[in-house]
N, CA, C and O atoms as CSV, one atom per row, in Angstrom:
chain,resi,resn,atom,element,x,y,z
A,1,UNK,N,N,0.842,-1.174,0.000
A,1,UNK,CA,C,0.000,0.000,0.000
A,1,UNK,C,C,0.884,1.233,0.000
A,1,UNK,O,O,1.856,1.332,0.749
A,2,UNK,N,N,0.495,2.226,-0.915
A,2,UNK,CA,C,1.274,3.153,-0.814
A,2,UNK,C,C,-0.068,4.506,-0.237
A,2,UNK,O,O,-1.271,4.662,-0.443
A,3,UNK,N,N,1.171,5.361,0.668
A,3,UNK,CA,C,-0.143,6.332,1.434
A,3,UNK,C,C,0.687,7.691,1.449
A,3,UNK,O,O,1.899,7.540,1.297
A,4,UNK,N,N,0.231,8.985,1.608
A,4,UNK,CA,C,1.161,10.050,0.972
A,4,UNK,C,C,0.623,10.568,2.332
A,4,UNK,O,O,-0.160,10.017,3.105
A,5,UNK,N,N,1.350,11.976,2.439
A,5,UNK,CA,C,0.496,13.506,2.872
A,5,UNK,C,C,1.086,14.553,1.788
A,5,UNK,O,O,2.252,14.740,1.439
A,6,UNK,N,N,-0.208,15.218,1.345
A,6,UNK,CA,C,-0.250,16.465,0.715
A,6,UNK,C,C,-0.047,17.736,0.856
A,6,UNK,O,O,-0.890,18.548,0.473
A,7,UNK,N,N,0.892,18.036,1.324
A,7,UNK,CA,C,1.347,19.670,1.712
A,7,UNK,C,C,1.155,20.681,0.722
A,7,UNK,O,O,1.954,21.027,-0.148
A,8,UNK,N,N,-0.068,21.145,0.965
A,8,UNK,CA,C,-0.401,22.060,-0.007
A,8,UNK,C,C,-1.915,23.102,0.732
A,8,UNK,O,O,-2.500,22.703,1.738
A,9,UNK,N,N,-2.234,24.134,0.157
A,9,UNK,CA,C,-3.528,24.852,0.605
A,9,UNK,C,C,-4.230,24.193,0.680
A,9,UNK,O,O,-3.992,23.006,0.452
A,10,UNK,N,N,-5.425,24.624,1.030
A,10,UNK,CA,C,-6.627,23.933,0.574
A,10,UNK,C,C,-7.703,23.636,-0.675
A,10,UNK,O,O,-8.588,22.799,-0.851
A,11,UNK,N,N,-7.112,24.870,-1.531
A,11,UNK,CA,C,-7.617,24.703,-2.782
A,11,UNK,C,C,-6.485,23.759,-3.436
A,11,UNK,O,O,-7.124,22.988,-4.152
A,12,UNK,N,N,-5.144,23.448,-3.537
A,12,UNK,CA,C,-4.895,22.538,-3.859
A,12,UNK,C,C,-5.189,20.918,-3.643
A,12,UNK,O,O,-4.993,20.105,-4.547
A,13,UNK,N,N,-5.636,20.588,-2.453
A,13,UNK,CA,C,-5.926,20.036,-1.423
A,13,UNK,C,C,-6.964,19.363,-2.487
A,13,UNK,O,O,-6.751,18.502,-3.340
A,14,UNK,N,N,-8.022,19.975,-2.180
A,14,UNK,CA,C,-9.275,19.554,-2.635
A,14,UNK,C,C,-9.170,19.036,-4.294
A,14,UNK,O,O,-9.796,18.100,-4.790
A,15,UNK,N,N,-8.398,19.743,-4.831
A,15,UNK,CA,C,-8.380,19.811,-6.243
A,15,UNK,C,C,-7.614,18.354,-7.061
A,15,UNK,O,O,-7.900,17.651,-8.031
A,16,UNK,N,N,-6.718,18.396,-6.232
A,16,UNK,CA,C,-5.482,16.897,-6.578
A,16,UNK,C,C,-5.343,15.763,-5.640
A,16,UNK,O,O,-4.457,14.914,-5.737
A,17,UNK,N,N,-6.492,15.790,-4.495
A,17,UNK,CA,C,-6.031,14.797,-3.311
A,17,UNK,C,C,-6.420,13.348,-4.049
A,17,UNK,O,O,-5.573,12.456,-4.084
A,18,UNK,N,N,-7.924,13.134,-4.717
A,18,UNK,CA,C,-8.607,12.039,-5.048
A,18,UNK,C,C,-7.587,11.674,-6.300
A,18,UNK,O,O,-7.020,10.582,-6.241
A,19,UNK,N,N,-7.316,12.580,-7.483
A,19,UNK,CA,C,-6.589,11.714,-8.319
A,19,UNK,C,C,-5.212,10.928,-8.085
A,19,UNK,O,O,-4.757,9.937,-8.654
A,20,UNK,N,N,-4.674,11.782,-6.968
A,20,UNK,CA,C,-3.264,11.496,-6.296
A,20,UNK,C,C,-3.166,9.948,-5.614
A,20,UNK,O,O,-2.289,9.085,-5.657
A,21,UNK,N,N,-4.615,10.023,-4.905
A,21,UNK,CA,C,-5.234,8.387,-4.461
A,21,UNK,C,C,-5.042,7.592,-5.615
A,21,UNK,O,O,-4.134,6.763,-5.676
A,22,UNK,N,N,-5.960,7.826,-6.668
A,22,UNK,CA,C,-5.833,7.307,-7.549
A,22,UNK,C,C,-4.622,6.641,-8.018
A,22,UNK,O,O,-4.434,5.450,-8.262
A,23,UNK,N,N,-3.642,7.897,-8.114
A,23,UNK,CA,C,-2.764,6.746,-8.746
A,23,UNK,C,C,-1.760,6.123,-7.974
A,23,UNK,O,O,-1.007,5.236,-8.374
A,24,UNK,N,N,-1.782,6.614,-6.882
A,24,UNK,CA,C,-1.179,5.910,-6.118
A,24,UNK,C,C,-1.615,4.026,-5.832
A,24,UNK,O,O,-0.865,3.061,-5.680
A,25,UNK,N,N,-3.286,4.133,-5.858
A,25,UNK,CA,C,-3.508,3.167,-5.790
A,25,UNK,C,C,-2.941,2.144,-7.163
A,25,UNK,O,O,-2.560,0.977,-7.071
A,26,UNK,N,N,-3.006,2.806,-8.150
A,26,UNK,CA,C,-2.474,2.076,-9.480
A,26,UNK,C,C,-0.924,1.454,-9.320
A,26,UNK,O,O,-0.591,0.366,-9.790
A,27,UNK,N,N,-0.315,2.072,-8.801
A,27,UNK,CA,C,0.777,2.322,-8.852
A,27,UNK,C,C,1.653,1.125,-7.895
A,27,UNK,O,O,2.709,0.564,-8.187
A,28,UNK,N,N,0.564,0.925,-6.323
A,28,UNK,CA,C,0.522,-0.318,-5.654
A,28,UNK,C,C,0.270,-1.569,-6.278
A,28,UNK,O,O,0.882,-2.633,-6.370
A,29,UNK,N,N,-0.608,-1.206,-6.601
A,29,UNK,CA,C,-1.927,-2.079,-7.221
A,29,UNK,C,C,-0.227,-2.934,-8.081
A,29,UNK,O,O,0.044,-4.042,-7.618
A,30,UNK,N,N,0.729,-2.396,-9.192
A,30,UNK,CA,C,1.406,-2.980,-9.791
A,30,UNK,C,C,2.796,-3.608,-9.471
A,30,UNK,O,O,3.449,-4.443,-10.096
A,31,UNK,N,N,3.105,-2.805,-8.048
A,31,UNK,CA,C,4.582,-2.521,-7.130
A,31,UNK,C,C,4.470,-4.514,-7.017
A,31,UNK,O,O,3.400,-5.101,-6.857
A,32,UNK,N,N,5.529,-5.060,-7.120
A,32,UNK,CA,C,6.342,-5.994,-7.056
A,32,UNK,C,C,6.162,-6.247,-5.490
A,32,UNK,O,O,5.482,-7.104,-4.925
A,33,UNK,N,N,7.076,-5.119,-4.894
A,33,UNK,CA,C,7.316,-4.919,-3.186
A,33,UNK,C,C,5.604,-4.339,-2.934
A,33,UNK,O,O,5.065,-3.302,-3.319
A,34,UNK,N,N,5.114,-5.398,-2.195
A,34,UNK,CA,C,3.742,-5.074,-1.460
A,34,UNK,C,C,4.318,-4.426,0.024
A,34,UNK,O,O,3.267,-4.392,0.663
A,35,UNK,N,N,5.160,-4.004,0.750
A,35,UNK,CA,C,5.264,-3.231,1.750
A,35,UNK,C,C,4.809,-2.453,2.210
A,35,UNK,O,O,5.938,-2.156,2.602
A,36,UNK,N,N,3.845,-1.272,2.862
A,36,UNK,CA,C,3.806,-0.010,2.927
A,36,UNK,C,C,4.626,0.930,2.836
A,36,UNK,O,O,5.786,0.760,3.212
A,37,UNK,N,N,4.356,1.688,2.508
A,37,UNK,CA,C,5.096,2.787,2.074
A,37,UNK,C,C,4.633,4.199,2.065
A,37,UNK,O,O,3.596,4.258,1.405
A,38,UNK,N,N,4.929,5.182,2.458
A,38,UNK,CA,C,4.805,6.512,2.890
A,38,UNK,C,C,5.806,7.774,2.194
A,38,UNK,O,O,7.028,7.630,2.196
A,39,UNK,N,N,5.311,8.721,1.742
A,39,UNK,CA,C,5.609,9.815,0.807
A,39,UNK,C,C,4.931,11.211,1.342
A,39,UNK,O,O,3.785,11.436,1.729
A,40,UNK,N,N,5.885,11.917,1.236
A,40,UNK,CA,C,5.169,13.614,1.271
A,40,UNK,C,C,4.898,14.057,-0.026
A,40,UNK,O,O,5.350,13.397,-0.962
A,41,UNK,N,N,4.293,14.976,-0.224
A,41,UNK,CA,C,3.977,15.579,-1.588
A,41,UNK,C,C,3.524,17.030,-1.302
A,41,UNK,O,O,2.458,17.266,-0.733
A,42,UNK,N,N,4.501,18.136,-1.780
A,42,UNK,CA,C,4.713,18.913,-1.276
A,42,UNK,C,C,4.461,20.188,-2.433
A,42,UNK,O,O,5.491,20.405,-3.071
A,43,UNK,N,N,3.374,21.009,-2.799
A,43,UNK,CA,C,2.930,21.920,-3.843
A,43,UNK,C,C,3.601,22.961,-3.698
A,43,UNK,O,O,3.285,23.628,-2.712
A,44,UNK,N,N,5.206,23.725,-4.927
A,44,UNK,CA,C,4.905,25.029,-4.199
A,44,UNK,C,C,5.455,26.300,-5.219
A,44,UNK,O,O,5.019,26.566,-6.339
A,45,UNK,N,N,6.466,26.940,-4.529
A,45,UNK,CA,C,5.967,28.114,-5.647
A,45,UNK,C,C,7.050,27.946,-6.519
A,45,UNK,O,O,7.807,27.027,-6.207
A,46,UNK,N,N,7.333,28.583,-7.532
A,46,UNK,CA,C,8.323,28.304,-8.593
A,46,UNK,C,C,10.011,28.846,-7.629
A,46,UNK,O,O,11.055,28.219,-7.809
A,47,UNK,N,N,9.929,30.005,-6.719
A,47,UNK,CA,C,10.585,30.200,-5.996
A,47,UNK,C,C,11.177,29.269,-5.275
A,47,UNK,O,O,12.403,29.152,-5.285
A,48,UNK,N,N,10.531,28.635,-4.690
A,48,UNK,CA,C,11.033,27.726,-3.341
A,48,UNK,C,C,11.753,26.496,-4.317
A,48,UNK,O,O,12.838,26.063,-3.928
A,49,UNK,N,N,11.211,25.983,-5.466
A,49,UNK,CA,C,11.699,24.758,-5.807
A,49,UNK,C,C,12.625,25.136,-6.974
A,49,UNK,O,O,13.047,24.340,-7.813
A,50,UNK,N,N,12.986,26.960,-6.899
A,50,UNK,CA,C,14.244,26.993,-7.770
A,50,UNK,C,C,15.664,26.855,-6.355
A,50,UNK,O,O,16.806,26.398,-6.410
A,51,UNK,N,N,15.090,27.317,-5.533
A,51,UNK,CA,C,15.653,27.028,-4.412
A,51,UNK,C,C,16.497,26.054,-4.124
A,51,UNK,O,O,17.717,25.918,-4.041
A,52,UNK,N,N,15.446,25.340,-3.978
A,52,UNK,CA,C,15.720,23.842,-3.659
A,52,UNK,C,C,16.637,23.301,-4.795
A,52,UNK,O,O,17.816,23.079,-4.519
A,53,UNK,N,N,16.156,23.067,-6.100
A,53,UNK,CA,C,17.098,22.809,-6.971
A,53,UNK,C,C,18.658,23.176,-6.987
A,53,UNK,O,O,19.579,22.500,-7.445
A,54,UNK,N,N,18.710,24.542,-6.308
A,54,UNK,CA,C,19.723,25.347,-6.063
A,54,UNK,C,C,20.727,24.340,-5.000
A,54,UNK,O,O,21.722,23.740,-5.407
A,55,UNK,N,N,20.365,24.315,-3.963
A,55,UNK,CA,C,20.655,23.878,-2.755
A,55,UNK,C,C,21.126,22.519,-2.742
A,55,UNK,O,O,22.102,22.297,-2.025
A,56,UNK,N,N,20.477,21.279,-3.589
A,56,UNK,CA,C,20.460,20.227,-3.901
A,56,UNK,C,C,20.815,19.505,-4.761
A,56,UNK,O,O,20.969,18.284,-4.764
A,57,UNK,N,N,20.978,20.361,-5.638
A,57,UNK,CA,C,21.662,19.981,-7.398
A,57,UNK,C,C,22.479,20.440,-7.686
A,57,UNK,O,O,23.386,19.719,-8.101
A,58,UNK,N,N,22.673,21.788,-7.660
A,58,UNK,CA,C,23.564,22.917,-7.832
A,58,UNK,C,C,23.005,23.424,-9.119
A,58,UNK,O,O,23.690,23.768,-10.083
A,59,UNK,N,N,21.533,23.444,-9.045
A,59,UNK,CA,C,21.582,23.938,-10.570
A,59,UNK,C,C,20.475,25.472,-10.300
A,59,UNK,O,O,19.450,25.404,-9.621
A,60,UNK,N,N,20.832,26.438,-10.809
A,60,UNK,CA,C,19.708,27.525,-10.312
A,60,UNK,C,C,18.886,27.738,-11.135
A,60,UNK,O,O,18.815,28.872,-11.608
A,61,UNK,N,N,18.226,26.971,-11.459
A,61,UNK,CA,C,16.615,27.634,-12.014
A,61,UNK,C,C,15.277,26.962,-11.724
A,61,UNK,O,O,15.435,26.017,-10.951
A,62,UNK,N,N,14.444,27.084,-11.969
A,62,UNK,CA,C,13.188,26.555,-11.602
A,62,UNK,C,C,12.969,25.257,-12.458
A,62,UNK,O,O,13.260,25.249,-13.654
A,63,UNK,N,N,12.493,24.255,-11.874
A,63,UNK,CA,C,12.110,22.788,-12.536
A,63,UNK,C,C,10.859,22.749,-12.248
A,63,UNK,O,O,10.321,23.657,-11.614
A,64,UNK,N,N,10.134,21.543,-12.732
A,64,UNK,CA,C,8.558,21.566,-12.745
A,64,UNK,C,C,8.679,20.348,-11.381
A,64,UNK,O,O,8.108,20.660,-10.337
A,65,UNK,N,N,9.423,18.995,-11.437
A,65,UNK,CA,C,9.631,18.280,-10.191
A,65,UNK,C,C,10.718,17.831,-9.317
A,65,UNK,O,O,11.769,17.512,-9.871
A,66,UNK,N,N,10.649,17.765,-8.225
A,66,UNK,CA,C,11.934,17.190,-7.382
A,66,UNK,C,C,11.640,16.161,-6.788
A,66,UNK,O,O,10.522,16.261,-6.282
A,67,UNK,N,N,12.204,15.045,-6.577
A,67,UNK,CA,C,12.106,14.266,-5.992
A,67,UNK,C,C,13.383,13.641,-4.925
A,67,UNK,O,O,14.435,13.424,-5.527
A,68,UNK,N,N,13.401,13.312,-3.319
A,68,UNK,CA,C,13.968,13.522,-2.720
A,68,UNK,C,C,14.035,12.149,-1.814
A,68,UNK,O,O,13.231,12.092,-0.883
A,69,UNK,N,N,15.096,10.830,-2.047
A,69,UNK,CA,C,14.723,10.002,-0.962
A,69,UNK,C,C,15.307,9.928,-0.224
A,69,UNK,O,O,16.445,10.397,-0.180
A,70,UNK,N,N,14.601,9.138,0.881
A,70,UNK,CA,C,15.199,9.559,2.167
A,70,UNK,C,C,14.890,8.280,2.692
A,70,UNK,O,O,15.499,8.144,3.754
A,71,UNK,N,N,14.175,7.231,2.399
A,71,UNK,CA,C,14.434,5.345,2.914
A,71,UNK,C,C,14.741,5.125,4.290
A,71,UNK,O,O,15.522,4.242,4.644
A,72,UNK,N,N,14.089,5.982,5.171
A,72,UNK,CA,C,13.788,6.069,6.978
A,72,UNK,C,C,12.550,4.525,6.781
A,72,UNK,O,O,11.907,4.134,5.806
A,73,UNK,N,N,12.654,4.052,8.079
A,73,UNK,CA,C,11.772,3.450,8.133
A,73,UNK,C,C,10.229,3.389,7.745
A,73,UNK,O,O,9.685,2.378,7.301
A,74,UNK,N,N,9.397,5.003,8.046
A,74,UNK,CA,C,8.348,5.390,7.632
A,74,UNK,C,C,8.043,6.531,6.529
A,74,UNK,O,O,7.013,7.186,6.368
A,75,UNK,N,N,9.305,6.563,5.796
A,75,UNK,CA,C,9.131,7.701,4.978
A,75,UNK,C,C,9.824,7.544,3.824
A,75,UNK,O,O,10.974,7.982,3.870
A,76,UNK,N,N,9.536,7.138,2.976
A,76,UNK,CA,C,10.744,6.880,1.411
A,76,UNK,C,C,11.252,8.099,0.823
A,76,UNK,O,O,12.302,8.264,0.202
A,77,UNK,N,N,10.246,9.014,1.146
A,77,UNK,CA,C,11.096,10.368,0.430
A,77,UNK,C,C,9.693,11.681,0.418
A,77,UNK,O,O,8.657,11.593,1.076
A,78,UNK,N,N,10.018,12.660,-0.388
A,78,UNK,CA,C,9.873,13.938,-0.434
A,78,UNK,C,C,9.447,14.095,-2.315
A,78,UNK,O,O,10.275,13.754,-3.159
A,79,UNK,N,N,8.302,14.556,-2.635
A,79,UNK,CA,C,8.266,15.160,-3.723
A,79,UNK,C,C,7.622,16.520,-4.072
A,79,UNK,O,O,6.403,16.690,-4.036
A,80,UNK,N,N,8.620,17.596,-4.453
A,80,UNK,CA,C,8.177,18.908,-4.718
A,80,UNK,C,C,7.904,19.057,-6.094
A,80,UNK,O,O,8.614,18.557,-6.966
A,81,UNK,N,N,6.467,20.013,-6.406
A,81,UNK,CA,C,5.924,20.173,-7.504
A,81,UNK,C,C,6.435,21.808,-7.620
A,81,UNK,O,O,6.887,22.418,-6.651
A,82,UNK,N,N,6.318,22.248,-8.638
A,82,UNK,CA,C,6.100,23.383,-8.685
A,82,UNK,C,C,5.018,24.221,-9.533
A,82,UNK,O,O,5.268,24.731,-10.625
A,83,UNK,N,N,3.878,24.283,-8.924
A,83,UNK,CA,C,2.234,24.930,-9.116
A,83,UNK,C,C,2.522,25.728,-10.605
A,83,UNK,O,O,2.322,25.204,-11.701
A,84,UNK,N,N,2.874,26.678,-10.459
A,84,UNK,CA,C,3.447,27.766,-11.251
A,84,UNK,C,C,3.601,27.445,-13.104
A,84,UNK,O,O,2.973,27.774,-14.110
A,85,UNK,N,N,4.882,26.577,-12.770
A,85,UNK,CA,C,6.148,26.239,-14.061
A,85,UNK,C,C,4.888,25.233,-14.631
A,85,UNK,O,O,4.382,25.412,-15.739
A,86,UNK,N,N,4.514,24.281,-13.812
A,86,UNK,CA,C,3.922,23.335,-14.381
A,86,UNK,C,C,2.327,23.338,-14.574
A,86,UNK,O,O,1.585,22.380,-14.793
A,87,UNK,N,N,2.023,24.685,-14.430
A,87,UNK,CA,C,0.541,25.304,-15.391
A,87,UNK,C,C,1.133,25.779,-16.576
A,87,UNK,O,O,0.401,25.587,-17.547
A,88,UNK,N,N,2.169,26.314,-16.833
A,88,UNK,CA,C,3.028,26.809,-17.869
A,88,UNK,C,C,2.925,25.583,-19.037
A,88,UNK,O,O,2.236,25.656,-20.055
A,89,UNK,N,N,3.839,24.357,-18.610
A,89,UNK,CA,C,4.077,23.772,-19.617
A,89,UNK,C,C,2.920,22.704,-20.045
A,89,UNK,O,O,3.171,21.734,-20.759
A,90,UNK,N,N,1.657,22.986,-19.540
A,90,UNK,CA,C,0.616,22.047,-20.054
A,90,UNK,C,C,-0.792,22.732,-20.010
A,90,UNK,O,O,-1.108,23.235,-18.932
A,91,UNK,N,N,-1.478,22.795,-20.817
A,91,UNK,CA,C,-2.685,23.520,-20.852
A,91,UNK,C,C,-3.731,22.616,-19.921
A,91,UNK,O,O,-4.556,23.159,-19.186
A,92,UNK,N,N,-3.592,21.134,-20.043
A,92,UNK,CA,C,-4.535,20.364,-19.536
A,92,UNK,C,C,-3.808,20.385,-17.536
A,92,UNK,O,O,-3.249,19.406,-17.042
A,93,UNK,N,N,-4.029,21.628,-16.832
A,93,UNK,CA,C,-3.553,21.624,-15.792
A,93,UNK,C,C,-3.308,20.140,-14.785
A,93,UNK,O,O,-2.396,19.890,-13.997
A,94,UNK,N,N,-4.293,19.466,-15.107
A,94,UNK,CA,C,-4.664,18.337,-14.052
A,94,UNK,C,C,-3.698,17.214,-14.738
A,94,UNK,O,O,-2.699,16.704,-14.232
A,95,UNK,N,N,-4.078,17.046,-15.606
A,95,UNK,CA,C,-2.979,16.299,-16.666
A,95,UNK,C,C,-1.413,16.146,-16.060
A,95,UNK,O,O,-0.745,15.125,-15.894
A,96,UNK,N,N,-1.018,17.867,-15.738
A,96,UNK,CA,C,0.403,18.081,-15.838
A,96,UNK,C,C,0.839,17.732,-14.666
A,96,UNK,O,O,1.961,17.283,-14.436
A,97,UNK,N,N,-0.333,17.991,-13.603
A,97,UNK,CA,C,0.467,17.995,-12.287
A,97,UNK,C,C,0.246,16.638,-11.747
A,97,UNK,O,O,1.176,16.123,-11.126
A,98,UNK,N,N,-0.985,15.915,-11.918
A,98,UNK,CA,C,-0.485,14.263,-11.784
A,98,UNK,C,C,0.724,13.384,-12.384
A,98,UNK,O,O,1.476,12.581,-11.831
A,99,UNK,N,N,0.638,13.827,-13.716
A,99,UNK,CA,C,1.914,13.426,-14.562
A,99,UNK,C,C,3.513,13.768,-13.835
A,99,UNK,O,O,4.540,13.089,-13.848
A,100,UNK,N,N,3.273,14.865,-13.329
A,100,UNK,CA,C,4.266,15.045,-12.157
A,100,UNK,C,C,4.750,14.395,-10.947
A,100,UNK,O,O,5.911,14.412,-10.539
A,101,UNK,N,N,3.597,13.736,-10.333
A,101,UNK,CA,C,3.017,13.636,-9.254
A,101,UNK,C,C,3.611,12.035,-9.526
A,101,UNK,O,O,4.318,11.513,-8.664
A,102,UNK,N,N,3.369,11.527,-10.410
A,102,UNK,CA,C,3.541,10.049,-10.662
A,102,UNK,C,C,5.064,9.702,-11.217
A,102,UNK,O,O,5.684,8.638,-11.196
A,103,UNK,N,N,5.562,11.495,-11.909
A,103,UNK,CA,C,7.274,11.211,-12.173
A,103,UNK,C,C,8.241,11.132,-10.765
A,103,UNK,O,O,9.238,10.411,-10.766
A,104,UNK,N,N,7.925,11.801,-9.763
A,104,UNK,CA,C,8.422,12.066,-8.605
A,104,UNK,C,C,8.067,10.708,-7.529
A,104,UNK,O,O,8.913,10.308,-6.729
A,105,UNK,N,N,6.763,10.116,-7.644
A,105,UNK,CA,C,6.515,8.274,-7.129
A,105,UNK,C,C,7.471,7.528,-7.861
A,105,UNK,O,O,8.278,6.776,-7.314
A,106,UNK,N,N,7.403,7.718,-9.104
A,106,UNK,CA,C,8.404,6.463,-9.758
A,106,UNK,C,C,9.835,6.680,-9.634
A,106,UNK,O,O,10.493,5.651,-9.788
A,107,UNK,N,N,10.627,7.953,-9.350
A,107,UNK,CA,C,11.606,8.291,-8.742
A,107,UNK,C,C,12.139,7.536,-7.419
A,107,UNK,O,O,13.134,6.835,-7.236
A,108,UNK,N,N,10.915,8.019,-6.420
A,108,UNK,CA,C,11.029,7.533,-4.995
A,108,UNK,C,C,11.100,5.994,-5.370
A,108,UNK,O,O,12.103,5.368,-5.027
A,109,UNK,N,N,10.074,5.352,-6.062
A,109,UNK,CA,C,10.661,3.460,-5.942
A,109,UNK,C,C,11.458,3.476,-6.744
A,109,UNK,O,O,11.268,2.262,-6.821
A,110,UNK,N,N,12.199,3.653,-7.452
A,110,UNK,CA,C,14.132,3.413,-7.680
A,110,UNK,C,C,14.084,3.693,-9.431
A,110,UNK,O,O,14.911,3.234,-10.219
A,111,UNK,N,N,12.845,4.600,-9.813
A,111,UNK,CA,C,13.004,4.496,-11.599
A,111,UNK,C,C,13.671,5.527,-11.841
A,111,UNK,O,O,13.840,6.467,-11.064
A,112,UNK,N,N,14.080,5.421,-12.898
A,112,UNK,CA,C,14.967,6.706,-13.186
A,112,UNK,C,C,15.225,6.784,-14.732
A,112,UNK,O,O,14.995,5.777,-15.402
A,113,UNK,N,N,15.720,7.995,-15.373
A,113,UNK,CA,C,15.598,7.993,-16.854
A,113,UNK,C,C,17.235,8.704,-17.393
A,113,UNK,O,O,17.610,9.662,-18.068
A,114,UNK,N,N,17.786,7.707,-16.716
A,114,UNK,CA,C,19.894,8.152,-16.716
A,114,UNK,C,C,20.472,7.488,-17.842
A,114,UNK,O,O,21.688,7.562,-18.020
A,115,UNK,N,N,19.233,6.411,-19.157
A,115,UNK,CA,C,19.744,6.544,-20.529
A,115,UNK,C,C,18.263,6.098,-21.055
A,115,UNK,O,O,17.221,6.010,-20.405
A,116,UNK,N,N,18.524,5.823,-22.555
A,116,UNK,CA,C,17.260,5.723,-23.515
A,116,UNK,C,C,16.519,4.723,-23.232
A,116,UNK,O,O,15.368,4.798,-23.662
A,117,UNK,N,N,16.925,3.388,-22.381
A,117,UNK,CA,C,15.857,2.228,-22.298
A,117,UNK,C,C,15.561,2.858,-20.558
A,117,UNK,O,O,14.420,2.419,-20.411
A,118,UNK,N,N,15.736,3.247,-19.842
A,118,UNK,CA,C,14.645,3.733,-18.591
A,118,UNK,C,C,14.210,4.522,-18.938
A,118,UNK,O,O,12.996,4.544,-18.734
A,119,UNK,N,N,14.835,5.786,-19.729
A,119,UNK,CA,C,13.931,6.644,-19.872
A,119,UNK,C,C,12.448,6.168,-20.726
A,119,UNK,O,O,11.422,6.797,-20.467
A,120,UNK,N,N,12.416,5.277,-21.526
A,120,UNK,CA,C,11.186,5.152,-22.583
A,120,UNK,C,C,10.280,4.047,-21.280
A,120,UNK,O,O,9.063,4.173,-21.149
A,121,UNK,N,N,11.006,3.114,-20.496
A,121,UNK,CA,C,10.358,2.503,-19.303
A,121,UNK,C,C,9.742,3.179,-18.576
A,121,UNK,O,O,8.579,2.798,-18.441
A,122,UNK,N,N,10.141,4.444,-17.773
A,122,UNK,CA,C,9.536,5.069,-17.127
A,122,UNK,C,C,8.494,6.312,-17.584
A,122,UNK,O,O,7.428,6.475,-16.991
A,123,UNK,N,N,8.870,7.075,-18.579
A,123,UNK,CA,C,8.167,7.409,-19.561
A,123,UNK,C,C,6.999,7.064,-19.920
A,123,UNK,O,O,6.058,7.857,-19.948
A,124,UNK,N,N,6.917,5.824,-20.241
A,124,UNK,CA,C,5.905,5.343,-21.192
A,124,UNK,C,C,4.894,4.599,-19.776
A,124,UNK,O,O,3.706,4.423,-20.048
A,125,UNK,N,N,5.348,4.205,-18.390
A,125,UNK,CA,C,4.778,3.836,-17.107
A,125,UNK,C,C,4.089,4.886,-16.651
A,125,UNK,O,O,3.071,4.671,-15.994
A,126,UNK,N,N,4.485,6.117,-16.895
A,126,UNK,CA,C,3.677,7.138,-15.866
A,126,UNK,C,C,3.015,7.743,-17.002
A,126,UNK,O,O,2.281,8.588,-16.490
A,127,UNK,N,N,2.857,7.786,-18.318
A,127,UNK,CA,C,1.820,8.130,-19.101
A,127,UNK,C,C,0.942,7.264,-18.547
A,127,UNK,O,O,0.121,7.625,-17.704
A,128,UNK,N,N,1.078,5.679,-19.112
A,128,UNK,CA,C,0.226,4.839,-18.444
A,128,UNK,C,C,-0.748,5.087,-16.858
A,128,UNK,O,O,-1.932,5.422,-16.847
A,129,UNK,N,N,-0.475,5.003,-16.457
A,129,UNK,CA,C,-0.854,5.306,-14.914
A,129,UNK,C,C,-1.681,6.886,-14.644
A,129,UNK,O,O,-2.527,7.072,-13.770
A,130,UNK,N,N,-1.307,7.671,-15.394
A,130,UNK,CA,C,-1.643,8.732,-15.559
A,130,UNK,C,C,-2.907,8.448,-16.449
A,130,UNK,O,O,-3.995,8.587,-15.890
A,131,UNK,N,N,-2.896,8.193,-17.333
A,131,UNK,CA,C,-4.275,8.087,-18.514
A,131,UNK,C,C,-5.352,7.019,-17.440
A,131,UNK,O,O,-6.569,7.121,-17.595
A,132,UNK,N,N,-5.050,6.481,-16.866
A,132,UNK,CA,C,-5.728,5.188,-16.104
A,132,UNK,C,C,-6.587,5.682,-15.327
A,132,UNK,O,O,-7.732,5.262,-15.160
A,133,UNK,N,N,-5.816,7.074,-14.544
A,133,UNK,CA,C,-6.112,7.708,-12.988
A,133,UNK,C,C,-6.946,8.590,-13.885
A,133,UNK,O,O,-8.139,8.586,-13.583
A,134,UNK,N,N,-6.688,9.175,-14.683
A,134,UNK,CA,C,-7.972,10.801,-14.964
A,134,UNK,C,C,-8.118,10.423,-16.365
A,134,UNK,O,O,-8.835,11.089,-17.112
């Protein structure tokens, strides 16, 4: 089972909590490792997560996601969106920020896109999962 908390307003809150279920549940629903598992998910401004990028990467500009693990007993990691950048690069808002939402989960369980066969694996997994959920 995978189970999050949503750090975000309340109009975000309301707006992304059920599809976020969603795919999270998908996302279990396919996980290999049936364990529980626990995630933050963290909405914020293009500021804070150029920040962060800053701080963490060394790179200074604004990204649309971060993803952050941290493999504590009750917590696998940290994923920052950024609200802002990522109304920018997609007209279908809901679209963009689950699609996000599900690049930063598949991060936290160990996917990654560091040449052409993960990248089209993971890629082509969180379209999937994404089209499923909304």
């Amino acid at each position: 089972m995978i189970n999050f908390q949503l750090n975000a307003n309340l109009k975000f809150s309301n707006k992304y909590n059920e599809y976020f279920k969603k795919i999270a549940k998908i996302v279990s629903k396919n996980q290999k490792n049936k364990k529980e598992i626990f995630f933050e998910v963290n909405i914020v401004s293009d500021n804070k997560i150029r920040s962060l990028n800053k701080k963490y990467r060394n790179i200074d500009k604004v990204t649309d996601v971060l993803s952050f693990s941290i493999n504590n007993s009750q917590l696998i990691g940290e994923i920052f969106i950024a609200y802002q950048y990522a109304k920018k690069q997609n007209k279908n808002e809901i679209y963009e920020i689950c699609l996000l939402f599900t690049h930063g989960l598949l991060h936290l369980l160990g996917y990654d896109h560091n040449n052409k066969i993960n990248t089209k694996q993971m890629f082509d997994l969180q379209e999937k999962i994404v089209h499923e959920a909304i």
